[in-house]
């Protein structure tokens, strides 16, 4: 495992994310020269899964594993959109754009029935404070956790920045999200679950 996974060792590679398959073998996603790549460990070598995932400048990939051992990767494209793709065993399949707004940070988890869930912070309607949202893939589109196309921010106070979400899913597939939110004097951590 100590071998470099980079596509070209002369390129800068960074922003790595790791997940593991049920056989405990790792899958890694990373950014290299503005592109997002994924490799899996076969037990003796790193094998690349398809070609690059992004179309334009990709950054900050996050990988999560479905219960059928197929990876799902989310990343920012053009520094603004969160995009998601999953590996079907032979190629990457798009699961669309989670948000078109300027993304501050995001997290990815896999819910029941291999449903990707993304928590993200983006600038609110006022253009000032960042607000926190959670969406899930319904098979054709990204929707709120209640299935609605209208998504309500989770923030405690919409006039304050909410950012840096962390996301997990319990054994029944229900997500919980934690985030940092500024108050009048400092920053606090909040948690909500479904």
C-alpha positions as CSV (number, residue, x, y, z in Angstrom):
1,X,0.0,0.0,0.0
2,X,2.9,2.3,0.4
3,X,3.2,3.0,-3.4
4,X,2.1,6.4,-4.7
5,X,-1.3,6.4,-6.4
6,X,-0.8,9.5,-8.5
7,X,-1.4,9.3,-12.2
8,X,1.9,11.1,-12.8
9,X,4.4,11.4,-10.0
10,X,5.6,14.8,-11.4
11,X,2.1,16.3,-10.8
12,X,0.9,17.7,-7.5
13,X,-1.7,15.4,-5.9
14,X,-3.8,16.5,-2.9
15,X,-7.3,16.6,-1.3
16,X,-7.5,12.8,-0.8
17,X,-10.4,10.9,0.6
18,X,-10.6,7.3,1.6
19,X,-13.3,4.6,2.0
20,X,-13.0,0.9,2.4
21,X,-14.8,-2.0,0.8
22,X,-16.3,-4.9,2.8
23,X,-13.1,-6.9,2.2
24,X,-11.2,-4.1,4.0
25,X,-9.5,-3.0,0.8
26,X,-9.2,0.8,0.4
27,X,-10.6,3.0,-2.3
28,X,-9.0,6.5,-2.7
29,X,-10.2,9.6,-4.5
30,X,-7.9,12.6,-5.0
31,X,-7.3,15.8,-6.9
32,X,-4.4,15.9,-9.4
33,X,-3.8,19.0,-11.6
34,X,-7.5,20.0,-11.4
35,X,-8.8,16.5,-12.1
36,X,-10.5,14.0,-9.9
37,X,-9.3,10.3,-10.0
38,X,-10.2,7.2,-8.1
39,X,-8.2,4.0,-7.5
40,X,-8.9,0.8,-5.5
41,X,-6.4,-1.5,-3.9
42,X,-6.7,-5.1,-5.4
43,X,-4.5,-6.7,-2.7
44,X,-1.3,-6.3,-4.8
45,X,-1.7,-3.1,-6.8
46,X,-3.6,0.1,-7.2
47,X,-6.1,-0.1,-10.1
48,X,-7.6,3.1,-11.6
49,X,-11.4,3.1,-11.8
50,X,-12.2,4.7,-15.2
51,X,-10.8,8.0,-16.3
52,X,-11.1,11.4,-14.6
53,X,-14.5,12.1,-13.1
54,X,-14.7,15.9,-13.7
55,X,-15.4,17.8,-16.9
56,X,-13.8,21.1,-15.9
57,X,-11.7,22.1,-12.8
58,X,-12.5,19.5,-10.1
59,X,-11.5,19.8,-6.4
60,X,-12.1,18.5,-2.9
61,X,-13.3,14.9,-3.7
62,X,-15.1,12.9,-1.0
63,X,-15.6,9.1,-1.5
64,X,-18.1,6.9,0.3
65,X,-18.9,3.2,-0.3
66,X,-22.3,1.8,-1.1
67,X,-23.3,-1.5,0.5
68,X,-22.6,-3.3,-2.8
69,X,-19.0,-2.2,-2.6
70,X,-19.3,0.4,-5.4
71,X,-17.8,3.8,-4.6
72,X,-19.7,7.1,-4.8
73,X,-17.7,10.3,-5.2
74,X,-18.7,13.9,-4.7
75,X,-16.5,16.9,-5.6
76,X,-16.7,20.6,-6.5
77,X,-16.6,21.5,-10.1
78,X,-15.6,25.0,-11.2
79,X,-15.3,25.9,-7.5
80,X,-19.0,26.2,-7.3
81,X,-21.1,23.0,-8.1
82,X,-21.2,19.8,-6.1
83,X,-21.3,16.9,-8.5
84,X,-21.8,13.2,-7.7
85,X,-21.0,10.0,-9.6
86,X,-21.0,6.4,-8.7
87,X,-19.0,3.5,-10.1
88,X,-21.3,0.8,-11.7
89,X,-18.5,-1.7,-12.0
90,X,-17.2,-0.6,-15.4
91,X,-17.8,3.2,-15.7
92,X,-18.8,6.3,-13.7
93,X,-22.5,7.2,-13.8
94,X,-23.5,10.8,-13.1
95,X,-26.0,11.5,-10.3
96,X,-26.2,15.1,-11.3
97,X,-25.4,18.4,-9.7
98,X,-26.4,18.8,-6.0
99,X,-26.2,22.6,-6.0
100,X,-25.3,25.3,-8.6
101,X,-24.5,27.9,-5.9
102,X,-21.0,28.8,-4.6
103,X,-20.2,25.9,-2.2
104,X,-18.3,26.7,1.0
105,X,-18.0,23.1,2.2
106,X,-19.8,19.7,1.9
107,X,-20.0,16.1,3.2
108,X,-21.2,12.9,1.6
109,X,-22.7,9.7,3.1
110,X,-24.7,6.8,1.8
111,X,-28.2,6.2,3.1
112,X,-30.6,3.3,2.8
113,X,-31.0,1.6,-0.7
114,X,-27.5,3.0,-1.6
115,X,-28.9,6.6,-1.7
116,X,-26.2,9.3,-1.7
117,X,-26.9,12.1,0.8
118,X,-25.0,15.4,0.7
119,X,-24.8,18.1,3.4
120,X,-23.4,21.4,2.1
121,X,-23.0,25.1,3.1
122,X,-23.5,27.8,0.5
123,X,-24.3,31.4,0.5
124,X,-27.9,32.2,1.4
125,X,-30.3,34.4,-0.4
126,X,-29.0,37.5,1.3
127,X,-25.5,36.8,-0.2
128,X,-23.9,37.3,3.2
129,X,-24.2,34.3,5.6
130,X,-23.6,30.7,4.5
131,X,-26.5,28.4,5.1
132,X,-26.5,24.6,5.6
133,X,-28.6,22.3,3.5
134,X,-29.0,18.5,3.2
135,X,-30.2,16.7,0.0
136,X,-30.6,13.1,-1.1
137,X,-30.7,11.5,-4.6
138,X,-34.1,10.1,-5.4
139,X,-33.0,8.2,-8.5
140,X,-33.5,11.1,-10.9
141,X,-32.9,14.4,-9.0
142,X,-31.5,15.9,-5.8
143,X,-34.3,16.7,-3.3
144,X,-34.7,17.6,0.3
145,X,-34.9,14.8,2.9
146,X,-38.7,15.0,2.8
147,X,-38.7,14.5,-1.0
148,X,-39.5,18.1,-1.8
149,X,-37.5,20.1,-4.4
150,X,-37.6,23.1,-2.0
151,X,-34.9,22.7,0.7
152,X,-35.0,24.5,4.0
153,X,-31.7,25.5,5.6
154,X,-30.8,23.7,8.9
155,X,-29.1,26.7,10.5
156,X,-30.1,27.8,14.0
157,X,-29.8,31.4,13.0
158,X,-30.0,32.1,9.2
159,X,-28.2,35.4,9.7
160,X,-25.0,33.7,10.9
161,X,-22.6,31.5,9.0
162,X,-23.2,27.7,9.1
163,X,-20.4,25.7,7.6
164,X,-18.1,22.6,7.6
165,X,-20.7,19.9,7.8
166,X,-20.0,16.4,8.9
167,X,-22.5,13.7,7.9
168,X,-23.2,10.1,9.0
169,X,-26.1,7.6,8.5
170,X,-27.5,5.3,11.2
171,X,-28.3,1.6,10.6
172,X,-31.8,2.5,9.4
173,X,-30.4,4.9,6.8
174,X,-31.3,8.1,8.6
175,X,-28.8,10.9,8.4
176,X,-27.4,13.0,11.2
177,X,-25.4,16.2,10.4
178,X,-23.1,18.3,12.6
179,X,-21.8,21.7,11.6
180,X,-20.1,24.8,13.0
181,X,-22.3,28.0,13.3
182,X,-21.2,31.4,14.5
183,X,-23.0,33.2,17.3
184,X,-22.5,36.7,18.7
185,X,-19.2,35.9,20.4
186,X,-17.8,32.5,19.1
187,X,-18.5,29.4,17.1
188,X,-20.6,26.5,18.3
189,X,-21.3,22.9,17.0
190,X,-24.8,21.9,16.3
191,X,-26.2,18.4,15.4
192,X,-29.6,17.5,13.8
193,X,-30.9,14.1,12.7
194,X,-33.9,12.7,10.9
